[in-house]
Amino acid sequence: MIKLSNISKSFGKQTILQDVSVDISTNQITGLIGPSGTGKTTLIKCLMGMEKYDNGTIEIDNVTVPNRKLLNKIGYMAQSDSLYHDLTGLENIQFFAHMYGNKISKQTVQSILDLVQLEQDKKKLVQHYSGGMKRRLSLAIALINQPKYLILDEPTVGIDPVLKLSIWDQLHELKKDSTLLITTHIMDEAMKCDQLLLMKNKGIAASGTPQEILENFGVSDIDQVFLKLEEQEYENAAVN
Amino acid sequence: MRMLQLIKRICKQVLRDKRTLALLFLAPIFVITLLNYIFPDPDDEVTIAAVNVRDDVIDILEDNDMIVKQEKEIDIKSYLEEGNATGVLEEKDGEWTLTILNDNPMDEGPAIQGSSQAIMETNLNDLSDNIDDMINNMEDMSAGLEEMMENINEMMDQLPPEAAQNLDINTDLDVDTDVDTEIDSEIDMDEDPITVEYIYGDESYTFFEILNPILVSFFVFFFVFLIAGMSMLKERSSGTLEKLLSTPIKKSEIVFGYLFGYGIFAILQTAIIILYSVYILDMEIAGSITNMFIINILLSFVALGLGLLLSTFVSSEFQMIQFIPLVIIPQIFFSGMLNVDTMETWLQWIAPIMPLYYAGNTMIDVVLKGFTLGEIMAPLSILVLFIVVFVTLNIVGMRRYRKV
Ligand SMILES: Nc1ncnc2c1ncn2[C@@H]1O[C@H](COP(=O)(O)OP(=O)(O)OP(=O)(O)O)[C@@H](O)[C@H]1O
Ligand SMILES: [Mg+2]
């Protein structure tokens, strides 16, 4: 259970998050969407304990973030690839697996390699990987500790449509045991989420299942929701 | 456990990076070897051209192991430019002139020293000859005086007594005929005008012999600093440090993992530099080689800590390089090459914050003066203190990436 209550965060004078409260439903895929620079990554980093939040509390399984032991339960994939380029794909996976302190079976490694279709290239140095391959490897590493919470910052950027579909199928498989939080800019991916959090203006502007959100705004796709939000803002400004 | 894996990973990365390996192991050996041969051997002979110089001066020059070429009528400038001699010594109307090109103090220093020494010796010889002459003259003079007195006395005896009284010559005039002729004219001019006693070692150290122990420490410090800093920078800029901190690893595990991972290579490098200097380049060591190891291994950990720490303040390799003139170069001046005690007061205050000040001076103490472990305990503890401080700061600095 991830619970954010009244979170505020600013960098210097720039306020990024203001009074954000949200619960992230367990065993569901929650999509965090919103324009570039609204603070999705910032929110995720606060959740991981990598950024200090100024106000409020974040609790994961009733433990207040930041807490180092909590990280055992979390698989994290950063927005930018964070890989050792002078190690092979397999060595990267093995190294991070050891960081979780448990001996992972060859089987687990194999199934993860199969999932991201890197079996053939596992012995290649990462510096010779393509952009999509690096993304897939990062995803594999996030899955390595079979985490209860999986936090993925734009996981499918640079991955081809066919592989993307199979990854999404896998993500839906994973939600049996895990809670997933995913950011994305791709609207048909957003539609595949169970829950959506729309970020705008330093907070969550709308939330619910994709269907609920579309109905509430009376539109046919998510992009239009943001246009509507924009219009509302104009109207509010005009009224004031 | 996690730390061991981190160390394993670092070893794998370094071993794969042939360039870093070369920088760690070959570069210091290359530079030390170069320096060993660059500094002139003090036993090398210096050639002096002598124009109108007396034979006795030439004899002294040759006695002092200098090669003397006797020349007449040369164009000094071109003669020196062509490399025929290091200096030209001339005598004109009792004035001595030594002409040098003044472009190579290493060789010209001995030439100037040797020539002035030779001239000083001849002058002393001349002086003592003069003194001998003077003494002879004086002896002659006093003999003459004595003779005169006797003549006068004889004359007085022959005069009538009244006349003698009127003259009232004091015939008791006490002429000291015993002019002290005991001046030791046998001053032994064959001996050196000055005898140098060496407290440490038994002959004059070459500059390289003093420099070498310092250089060993300097290389350990410099290369370890650079490599630790660069790799930590890479870890930060590639995002892997952040990724690493998203796992439950402790911040101290990361810092110690780095310290020991690169520490292995630092120790290997230290060993190679020391063994190479001692056994291949024949660096003479008065103290024990174990103490040299202890100093430099501690120093390498200081360098690791400092490199890791400073890498957190930079965002590119170039900025890391910018630290070299700021952090590394000034330390050379305080590392024992120059005497800190005679520096300006404010410089004397700066010296104690520099790790190389302790390492370099302690290396000199061990290598040249043969200090024992007990005698170098104080600087060693300060190096340990540096390590503790840097490690702590590094762990605290990791808070930037994770708050716990
Ligand atoms: N360390 C930081 N210091 C100062 N400002 C920051 C820092 N990190 C992020 N910001 C600012 O916070 C805002 C939100 O950044 P964030 O990365 O969270 O956006 P995002 O929603 O993830 O965007 P994108 O979809 O493009 O990834 C941006 O304006 C960014 O400039
Ligand atoms: Mg982002």
XYZ file of C-alpha atoms and ligand atoms in Angstrom:
676
model
C 0.000 0.000 0.000
C 1.505 3.318 -1.090
C -0.043 6.318 0.568
C 0.900 9.919 -0.096
C -0.581 12.542 2.193
C -0.240 16.289 1.637
C 3.084 16.090 -0.120
C 4.786 19.342 -1.051
C 8.061 19.691 -2.823
C 9.876 22.667 -4.240
C 13.269 23.247 -5.769
C 14.324 26.616 -4.459
C 11.502 28.988 -5.314
C 9.946 26.674 -7.888
C 7.119 24.635 -6.366
C 6.728 21.310 -8.148
C 4.264 19.449 -5.945
C 1.718 21.130 -3.759
C -0.391 19.286 -1.239
C -0.593 16.062 -3.171
C -2.579 13.281 -1.522
C -3.155 10.006 -3.272
C -3.385 6.296 -2.559
C -1.960 3.895 -5.074
C -4.105 0.827 -5.338
C -2.445 -2.518 -4.733
C -2.221 -5.151 -7.448
C -3.097 -2.647 -10.111
C -1.210 -0.775 -12.774
C -1.397 2.928 -12.023
C -0.412 5.265 -14.819
C 1.047 8.638 -13.917
C 0.564 10.944 -16.877
C 0.956 14.621 -17.464
C 2.830 17.195 -19.509
C 6.601 17.224 -19.496
C 8.042 18.978 -16.477
C 4.990 18.645 -14.220
C 6.877 16.635 -11.647
C 6.198 12.969 -12.384
C 9.817 11.998 -11.952
C 10.044 14.232 -8.898
C 7.065 12.473 -7.342
C 8.633 9.086 -8.014
C 11.955 10.147 -6.527
C 10.206 11.334 -3.397
C 8.541 7.956 -3.215
C 11.894 6.201 -3.497
C 13.420 8.402 -0.811
C 15.853 9.869 -3.326
C 14.421 13.364 -3.011
C 13.464 14.911 0.253
C 9.873 16.132 0.315
C 9.208 19.322 2.194
C 5.858 18.513 3.782
C 3.450 15.661 4.291
C 4.118 11.949 4.618
C 4.665 9.078 2.259
C 4.019 5.619 3.634
C 4.674 2.303 1.980
C 3.196 -0.660 3.859
C 2.805 1.686 6.830
C 6.517 2.486 6.874
C 7.427 6.126 6.400
C 9.634 6.961 3.433
C 12.597 7.353 3.383
C 13.549 3.965 4.730
C 16.370 1.892 3.354
C 14.830 -1.506 4.061
C 11.742 -0.561 2.062
C 13.894 -0.536 -1.043
C 14.028 -4.327 -0.844
C 10.394 -4.333 -1.901
C 10.756 -1.850 -4.727
C 11.946 -2.327 -8.273
C 12.897 0.957 -9.882
C 13.584 1.900 -13.434
C 14.866 5.421 -13.902
C 13.882 7.645 -16.788
C 17.412 7.525 -18.119
C 19.290 4.276 -18.562
C 21.531 3.588 -15.618
C 23.759 0.780 -16.764
C 27.414 -0.110 -16.577
C 28.526 0.224 -20.150
C 31.728 -1.704 -19.625
C 29.885 -4.775 -18.343
C 27.791 -7.199 -20.343
C 24.016 -7.264 -20.065
C 24.131 -10.384 -17.957
C 26.795 -8.958 -15.667
C 24.646 -5.866 -15.128
C 21.710 -8.048 -14.158
C 23.805 -10.196 -11.860
C 25.448 -7.234 -10.178
C 22.168 -5.541 -9.328
C 20.677 -8.849 -8.262
C 23.437 -9.154 -5.683
C 22.649 -5.663 -4.442
C 19.318 -7.019 -3.220
C 21.291 -9.510 -1.245
C 19.436 -12.582 -2.342
C 20.826 -15.291 -4.522
C 18.604 -15.268 -7.552
C 18.224 -18.510 -9.434
C 19.445 -18.965 -12.989
C 15.824 -19.637 -13.797
C 14.681 -16.194 -12.696
C 17.444 -14.560 -14.690
C 16.483 -16.635 -17.686
C 12.787 -15.800 -17.518
C 13.570 -12.107 -17.186
C 15.968 -12.248 -20.138
C 13.257 -13.980 -22.152
C 10.711 -11.362 -21.151
C 12.829 -8.518 -22.507
C 14.167 -10.674 -25.359
C 17.824 -10.135 -24.515
C 18.826 -13.801 -24.269
C 20.944 -13.613 -27.411
C 22.722 -10.393 -26.493
C 23.339 -11.094 -22.841
C 27.071 -11.588 -23.376
C 27.487 -8.331 -25.274
C 28.933 -5.265 -23.595
C 26.201 -2.742 -22.905
C 28.158 -0.067 -24.783
C 27.332 -2.013 -27.929
C 23.604 -2.148 -27.152
C 21.034 -0.160 -29.094
C 18.866 2.381 -27.285
C 15.905 0.004 -27.077
C 18.090 -2.826 -25.850
C 19.367 -0.651 -23.025
C 15.805 0.241 -22.083
C 14.869 -3.437 -22.007
C 17.893 -4.267 -19.892
C 16.940 -1.513 -17.435
C 13.472 -3.007 -17.236
C 14.919 -6.456 -16.615
C 17.029 -5.059 -13.779
C 13.971 -3.414 -12.205
C 12.267 -6.791 -12.162
C 15.200 -8.717 -10.786
C 14.235 -8.742 -7.114
C 10.633 -9.749 -7.931
C 9.526 -6.614 -6.135
C 6.218 -6.010 -4.465
C 6.222 -2.491 -5.864
C 7.406 -1.743 -9.341
C 8.058 1.876 -10.206
C 8.845 2.465 -13.862
C 9.642 5.916 -15.249
C 8.775 5.818 -18.962
C 9.718 2.169 -19.408
C 8.815 1.711 -23.046
C 10.555 4.651 -24.690
C 12.465 3.388 -27.719
C 10.949 -0.070 -27.646
C 9.313 -1.318 -30.850
C 5.514 -1.790 -30.947
C 5.539 -5.586 -31.020
C 7.853 -5.910 -28.038
C 5.948 -3.144 -26.286
C 2.753 -5.185 -26.534
C 4.413 -8.257 -25.095
C 5.909 -6.193 -22.273
C 2.493 -4.783 -21.406
C 1.086 -8.299 -21.354
C 3.847 -9.207 -18.927
C 3.148 -6.166 -16.777
C -0.438 -7.283 -16.463
C 0.851 -10.712 -15.472
C 3.061 -9.102 -12.831
C 0.244 -7.236 -11.165
C -0.944 -10.518 -9.617
C 1.886 -10.175 -7.111
C 2.894 -6.548 -7.502
C 1.681 -3.014 -7.493
C 2.895 -1.039 -10.472
C 3.358 2.703 -10.936
C 4.234 3.711 -14.468
C 4.752 7.089 -16.110
C 4.206 7.463 -19.813
C 3.545 10.011 -22.522
C 1.962 7.454 -24.861
C -1.796 7.652 -24.697
C -2.661 4.143 -25.787
C -0.372 2.907 -23.037
C -2.262 5.098 -20.612
C -5.456 3.374 -21.733
C -3.937 0.020 -20.755
C -3.534 1.117 -17.136
C -6.038 0.134 -14.482
C -5.892 3.497 -12.793
C -4.734 6.869 -14.059
C -3.333 9.851 -12.216
C -3.333 13.012 -14.317
C -0.759 15.491 -13.143
C -1.175 19.145 -13.813
C -0.430 22.332 -11.925
C 1.613 20.929 -9.072
C -0.888 18.224 -8.222
C -3.181 15.448 -9.345
C -5.853 17.057 -11.540
C -7.882 13.911 -12.101
C -7.822 10.256 -11.158
C -9.779 7.068 -11.762
C -9.923 4.332 -14.358
C -9.326 5.512 -17.910
C -12.999 4.963 -18.714
C -14.188 7.014 -15.738
C -11.923 9.872 -16.662
C -13.051 9.921 -20.295
C -16.704 9.896 -19.200
C -16.203 12.639 -16.616
C -14.662 14.933 -19.177
C -16.953 13.808 -21.978
C -14.126 13.194 -24.389
C -12.947 10.225 -26.438
C -9.231 10.153 -25.624
C -6.875 11.183 -22.892
C -5.102 13.910 -24.872
C -8.364 15.814 -24.987
C -8.624 15.608 -21.214
C -5.520 17.751 -20.950
C -6.950 20.203 -23.483
C -10.115 20.410 -21.396
C -8.085 20.966 -18.264
C -6.268 23.739 -20.065
C -9.590 25.357 -21.086
C -10.911 25.151 -17.526
C -7.814 26.898 -16.371
C -8.396 29.740 -18.851
C -11.977 30.089 -17.711
C -10.922 30.171 -14.067
C -8.361 32.808 -14.891
C -10.982 34.835 -16.727
C -13.407 34.604 -13.786
C -10.745 35.753 -11.374
C 28.453 -9.236 0.864
C 27.118 -6.338 -1.210
C 30.420 -4.636 -0.671
C 32.280 -7.671 -1.989
C 30.136 -7.688 -5.105
C 30.845 -4.012 -5.570
C 34.566 -4.672 -5.245
C 34.301 -7.531 -7.715
C 32.525 -5.294 -10.185
C 35.138 -2.555 -9.863
C 37.962 -5.042 -10.439
C 36.218 -6.369 -13.510
C 35.772 -2.858 -14.884
C 39.347 -1.776 -14.239
C 40.818 -4.959 -15.675
C 38.796 -4.468 -18.830
C 39.908 -0.885 -19.215
C 43.381 -1.287 -20.630
C 43.982 2.424 -20.692
C 43.303 2.887 -17.012
C 45.558 -0.064 -16.266
C 48.328 1.514 -18.277
C 47.822 4.845 -16.522
C 47.981 3.115 -13.159
C 51.016 0.944 -13.725
C 53.050 2.017 -16.723
C 52.789 5.788 -16.520
C 54.470 6.151 -13.096
C 57.211 3.704 -14.051
C 57.828 5.584 -17.248
C 58.089 8.953 -15.513
C 60.282 7.700 -12.681
C 62.665 6.038 -15.117
C 62.827 9.176 -17.178
C 63.674 11.302 -14.168
C 66.325 8.857 -13.070
C 68.231 9.420 -16.275
C 67.444 13.085 -16.753
C 69.286 14.305 -13.677
C 73.046 14.418 -14.368
C 75.278 12.084 -12.423
C 77.439 14.189 -10.079
C 80.397 11.937 -10.967
C 80.240 13.083 -14.574
C 83.290 15.129 -15.512
C 83.020 18.800 -16.316
C 85.145 20.249 -19.091
C 86.713 23.685 -18.672
C 88.654 25.566 -21.281
C 91.582 27.505 -19.806
C 92.909 30.612 -21.581
C 96.163 32.085 -20.237
C 95.845 30.216 -17.019
C 98.835 29.410 -14.832
C 99.853 25.805 -14.608
C 99.281 25.548 -10.886
C 95.613 26.500 -11.320
C 95.247 23.911 -14.024
C 96.832 21.327 -11.756
C 94.257 22.054 -9.070
C 91.411 21.918 -11.586
C 92.608 18.553 -12.778
C 93.047 17.352 -9.221
C 89.353 18.159 -8.770
C 88.392 15.774 -11.561
C 87.757 18.408 -14.167
C 88.882 18.053 -17.726
C 90.975 21.090 -18.681
C 91.534 22.071 -22.282
C 94.269 24.658 -22.698
C 93.326 27.157 -25.358
C 94.632 30.412 -26.771
C 92.747 32.982 -28.789
C 89.243 31.545 -29.001
C 85.885 33.154 -29.627
C 84.338 32.258 -26.306
C 80.701 32.462 -27.342
C 80.910 30.204 -30.354
C 83.365 27.936 -28.563
C 80.792 27.346 -25.801
C 77.832 27.199 -28.179
C 79.544 24.385 -30.027
C 79.695 22.487 -26.784
C 83.483 22.259 -26.559
C 83.407 22.993 -22.857
C 81.013 23.941 -20.099
C 82.938 27.090 -19.224
C 85.962 29.173 -20.258
C 88.353 30.348 -17.559
C 90.628 33.334 -18.306
C 93.152 35.362 -16.363
C 93.859 38.929 -17.313
C 95.958 41.262 -15.108
C 95.236 39.198 -12.029
C 91.480 39.225 -12.707
C 89.780 35.882 -13.201
C 86.808 35.418 -15.500
C 84.728 32.279 -15.974
C 82.367 32.510 -18.941
C 79.366 30.183 -19.165
C 76.356 30.122 -21.463
C 73.997 30.233 -18.474
C 71.481 27.917 -20.062
C 72.013 24.782 -18.018
C 72.371 25.290 -14.281
C 72.670 21.530 -13.743
C 76.051 21.296 -15.500
C 77.224 24.847 -14.984
C 76.866 24.766 -11.233
C 79.756 22.295 -10.812
C 81.879 24.252 -13.320
C 81.489 27.494 -11.390
C 82.082 25.761 -8.091
C 85.174 23.909 -9.311
C 86.777 26.946 -10.897
C 86.267 29.253 -7.989
C 87.609 26.607 -5.680
C 90.756 26.227 -7.776
C 91.335 29.966 -7.874
C 90.759 30.302 -4.180
C 93.324 27.600 -3.552
C 95.976 29.225 -5.736
C 95.322 32.549 -4.096
C 95.807 30.948 -0.718
C 98.992 29.334 -1.933
C 100.240 32.684 -3.209
C 99.322 34.306 0.073
C 101.244 31.793 2.132
C 104.241 32.209 -0.194
C 104.039 35.943 0.382
C 103.881 35.450 4.104
C 106.997 33.270 3.922
C 108.803 35.989 1.971
C 107.722 38.583 4.464
C 109.003 36.527 7.348
C 112.339 36.046 5.618
C 112.585 39.763 5.011
C 111.829 40.536 8.610
C 114.460 38.096 9.798
C 116.976 39.807 7.534
C 115.921 43.166 8.885
C 116.269 42.229 12.514
C 119.672 40.702 11.834
C 120.704 44.070 10.315
C 119.382 45.929 13.316
C 121.334 43.770 15.705
C 124.494 44.419 13.723
C 123.860 48.156 13.819
C 123.380 48.124 17.605
C 126.632 46.325 18.089
C 128.387 48.878 15.894
C 126.907 51.721 17.883
C 127.986 50.133 21.179
C 131.465 49.704 19.848
C 131.522 53.303 18.758
C 130.335 54.433 22.214
C 133.120 52.525 23.891
C 135.664 54.336 21.807
C 134.311 57.822 22.655
C 135.604 59.753 25.727
C 133.152 59.328 28.669
C 131.991 63.029 28.749
C 131.112 62.956 25.132
C 129.284 59.739 25.677
C 127.239 61.260 28.536
C 126.362 64.295 26.465
C 125.201 62.178 23.667
C 123.017 60.387 26.139
C 122.199 57.595 23.848
C 120.185 54.976 25.410
C 122.271 52.056 24.627
C 119.777 49.831 26.344
C 117.501 50.318 23.400
C 115.630 47.141 23.515
C 115.362 45.917 20.043
C 113.342 42.793 20.024
C 115.322 40.694 17.731
C 113.063 37.795 18.424
C 110.411 38.718 15.857
C 108.037 35.867 16.093
C 109.022 33.764 13.177
C 106.965 30.898 14.436
C 104.116 31.665 11.956
C 103.173 28.295 10.659
C 104.118 28.593 7.066
C 103.386 24.962 6.581
C 99.551 25.372 6.279
C 98.708 22.230 4.396
C 97.304 23.452 1.126
C 96.655 19.988 -0.249
C 93.602 19.541 1.926
C 90.119 20.639 0.810
C 89.423 24.148 2.009
C 86.272 22.764 3.630
C 85.314 19.361 4.897
C 81.636 18.395 4.608
C 80.245 16.035 7.197
C 77.059 14.121 6.317
C 74.750 13.188 9.142
C 72.536 11.061 6.887
C 74.154 9.035 4.144
C 77.853 9.210 3.397
C 78.053 11.317 0.314
C 76.168 14.176 -1.231
C 72.725 13.068 -2.420
C 71.844 13.741 -5.995
C 68.692 15.718 -6.479
C 67.038 12.568 -7.774
C 67.837 10.664 -4.607
C 65.940 13.225 -2.580
C 63.245 13.563 -5.197
C 62.622 9.882 -5.745
C 60.960 8.997 -2.436
C 58.786 12.079 -2.802
C 57.939 11.149 -6.352
C 56.910 7.658 -5.341
C 54.378 9.184 -2.989
C 53.357 11.814 -5.471
C 52.538 9.262 -8.161
C 50.619 7.099 -5.769
C 48.611 10.126 -4.744
C 48.114 11.590 -8.178
C 47.078 8.517 -10.137
C 44.875 7.064 -7.445
C 43.180 10.426 -6.957
C 42.541 10.765 -10.652
C 41.226 7.267 -11.208
C 39.008 7.183 -8.134
C 37.607 10.609 -8.957
C 37.012 9.818 -12.596
C 35.288 6.519 -11.968
C 33.036 7.941 -9.288
C 32.200 10.765 -11.647
C 31.300 8.235 -14.323
C 29.136 6.375 -11.871
C 27.302 9.581 -11.040
C 26.882 10.912 -14.532
C 25.761 7.596 -15.988
C 23.016 7.405 -13.362
C 24.294 4.112 -12.010
C 25.024 5.636 -8.617
C 21.394 6.666 -8.363
C 20.316 3.234 -9.537
C 22.658 1.679 -6.995
C 21.070 3.800 -4.285
C 17.622 2.602 -5.323
C 18.691 -0.816 -4.047
C 18.900 -1.430 -0.298
C 22.701 -1.048 -0.272
C 24.032 1.104 2.552
C 25.797 4.317 1.667
C 28.770 3.224 3.722
C 28.883 -0.033 1.756
C 29.208 1.966 -1.443
C 31.970 4.175 -0.065
C 33.904 1.257 1.422
C 33.319 -0.834 -1.677
C 34.856 1.906 -3.733
C 37.641 2.431 -1.255
C 38.644 -1.225 -1.214
C 37.882 -1.935 -4.869
C 40.188 0.796 -6.049
C 42.343 0.241 -2.986
C 43.429 -3.107 -4.430
C 44.781 -1.378 -7.494
C 46.253 1.423 -5.434
C 48.152 -1.111 -3.343
C 49.363 -2.944 -6.431
C 50.467 0.313 -7.968
C 52.277 1.339 -4.797
C 54.042 -2.005 -4.668
C 55.140 -1.806 -8.270
C 56.415 1.760 -7.962
C 58.348 1.009 -4.775
C 59.818 -2.295 -5.938
C 60.775 -0.774 -9.257
C 62.487 2.200 -7.624
C 64.358 0.069 -5.137
C 65.348 -2.946 -7.202
C 65.534 -1.696 -10.771
C 66.559 1.923 -10.301
C 68.669 1.079 -7.236
C 67.146 3.679 -5.000
C 69.083 3.439 -1.760
C 66.927 3.108 1.301
C 68.228 3.593 4.796
C 64.989 2.509 6.462
C 62.745 -0.449 5.871
C 60.789 -1.027 2.705
C 57.810 -2.119 4.820
C 57.566 1.387 6.225
C 57.565 2.759 2.706
C 54.625 0.486 1.943
C 52.740 1.572 5.029
C 53.139 5.267 4.228
C 52.090 4.956 0.629
C 49.209 2.583 1.131
C 47.777 4.956 3.710
C 48.392 7.824 1.314
C 46.655 5.999 -1.513
C 43.578 5.615 0.646
C 43.696 9.325 1.419
C 43.849 9.957 -2.335
C 40.920 7.616 -2.909
C 38.843 9.371 -0.304
C 39.729 12.803 -1.630
C 39.145 11.779 -5.255
C 35.725 10.351 -4.475
C 34.846 13.421 -2.449
C 35.921 16.001 -5.010
C 34.162 14.123 -7.809
C 30.885 15.058 -6.142
C 31.610 18.711 -6.835
C 32.188 18.325 -10.550
C 29.962 17.480 -13.458
C 32.475 16.562 -16.137
C 35.873 14.995 -16.605
C 37.235 18.375 -17.569
C 36.169 19.865 -14.272
C 37.896 16.990 -12.512
C 41.098 17.889 -14.359
C 40.686 21.458 -13.136
C 41.243 20.218 -9.608
C 44.767 19.083 -10.466
C 46.401 22.548 -10.434
C 44.330 23.439 -7.392
C 44.659 20.366 -5.247
C 47.574 18.306 -6.525
C 50.277 20.672 -7.761
C 50.527 22.872 -4.627
C 51.086 19.763 -2.537
C 54.327 19.037 -4.395
C 55.932 22.158 -2.918
C 55.174 20.986 0.595
C 56.107 17.373 0.118
C 59.693 17.674 1.359
C 61.460 19.086 -1.681
C 61.572 22.493 -0.048
C 61.997 23.230 3.600
C 58.678 24.253 5.058
C 60.293 25.675 8.225
C 61.872 28.500 6.252
C 58.716 29.404 4.345
C 56.475 32.362 5.060
C 54.347 31.876 8.156
C 51.067 31.590 6.301
C 52.542 28.886 4.111
C 53.619 27.035 7.216
C 49.981 27.071 8.241
C 48.871 25.631 4.911
C 51.338 22.761 4.924
C 49.669 20.697 7.668
C 46.412 20.386 5.713
C 48.181 18.645 2.867
C 48.396 14.857 2.896
C 51.516 14.883 0.704
C 53.284 17.068 3.261
C 53.124 14.185 5.706
C 53.717 11.405 3.201
C 56.597 13.084 1.339
C 58.496 14.177 4.424
C 57.974 10.824 6.082
C 59.231 9.074 2.973
C 62.416 11.152 3.192
C 62.707 10.261 6.861
C 62.431 6.579 6.081
C 64.362 6.384 2.828
C 67.224 8.786 3.584
C 67.347 8.921 7.352
C 66.262 5.375 8.164
C 63.509 6.298 10.617
C 61.776 3.354 12.255
C 58.057 2.713 12.450
C 57.956 4.167 15.950
C 59.513 7.402 14.768
C 56.977 7.931 11.982
C 53.900 7.099 14.030
C 52.762 10.713 14.285
C 52.522 11.458 10.546
C 51.018 8.020 9.920
C 48.236 8.707 12.399
C 47.530 11.989 10.668
C 47.171 10.158 7.362
C 44.725 7.767 9.041
C 42.853 10.795 10.313
C 42.610 12.133 6.753
C 41.144 8.808 5.636
C 38.556 8.821 8.399
C 37.540 12.393 7.605
C 37.258 11.821 3.860
C 35.329 8.558 4.249
C 32.875 10.214 6.612
C 32.385 13.167 4.290
C 31.817 10.792 1.373
C 29.146 8.861 3.225
C 27.446 12.087 4.244
C 27.764 13.357 0.663
C 25.800 10.369 -0.618
C 22.749 11.906 1.048
C 22.425 13.908 -2.105
C 21.183 10.798 -3.850
C 19.296 9.098 -1.089
C 18.126 10.468 2.189
C 18.668 7.285 4.181
N 17.253 18.647 -8.925
C 16.454 19.605 -9.416
N 16.744 20.904 -9.174
C 15.949 21.885 -9.639
N 14.862 21.674 -10.363
C 14.512 20.406 -10.651
C 15.297 19.308 -10.204
N 14.718 18.162 -10.628
C 13.637 18.531 -11.331
N 13.499 19.867 -11.338
C 12.421 20.629 -11.962
O 11.208 20.069 -11.538
C 10.268 20.071 -12.582
C 9.674 18.689 -12.738
O 10.669 17.808 -13.210
P 10.322 16.283 -13.454
O 11.565 15.647 -13.898
O 9.698 15.735 -12.244
O 9.299 16.354 -14.641
P 8.551 15.156 -15.364
O 7.125 15.323 -15.077
O 9.182 13.877 -14.994
O 8.855 15.503 -16.873
P 9.089 14.497 -18.093
O 7.773 13.989 -18.497
O 9.659 15.379 -19.134
O 10.002 13.447 -17.613
C 10.983 20.566 -13.824
O 10.634 21.899 -14.030
C 12.427 20.477 -13.452
O 13.140 21.524 -14.051
Mg 10.243 12.434 -15.905
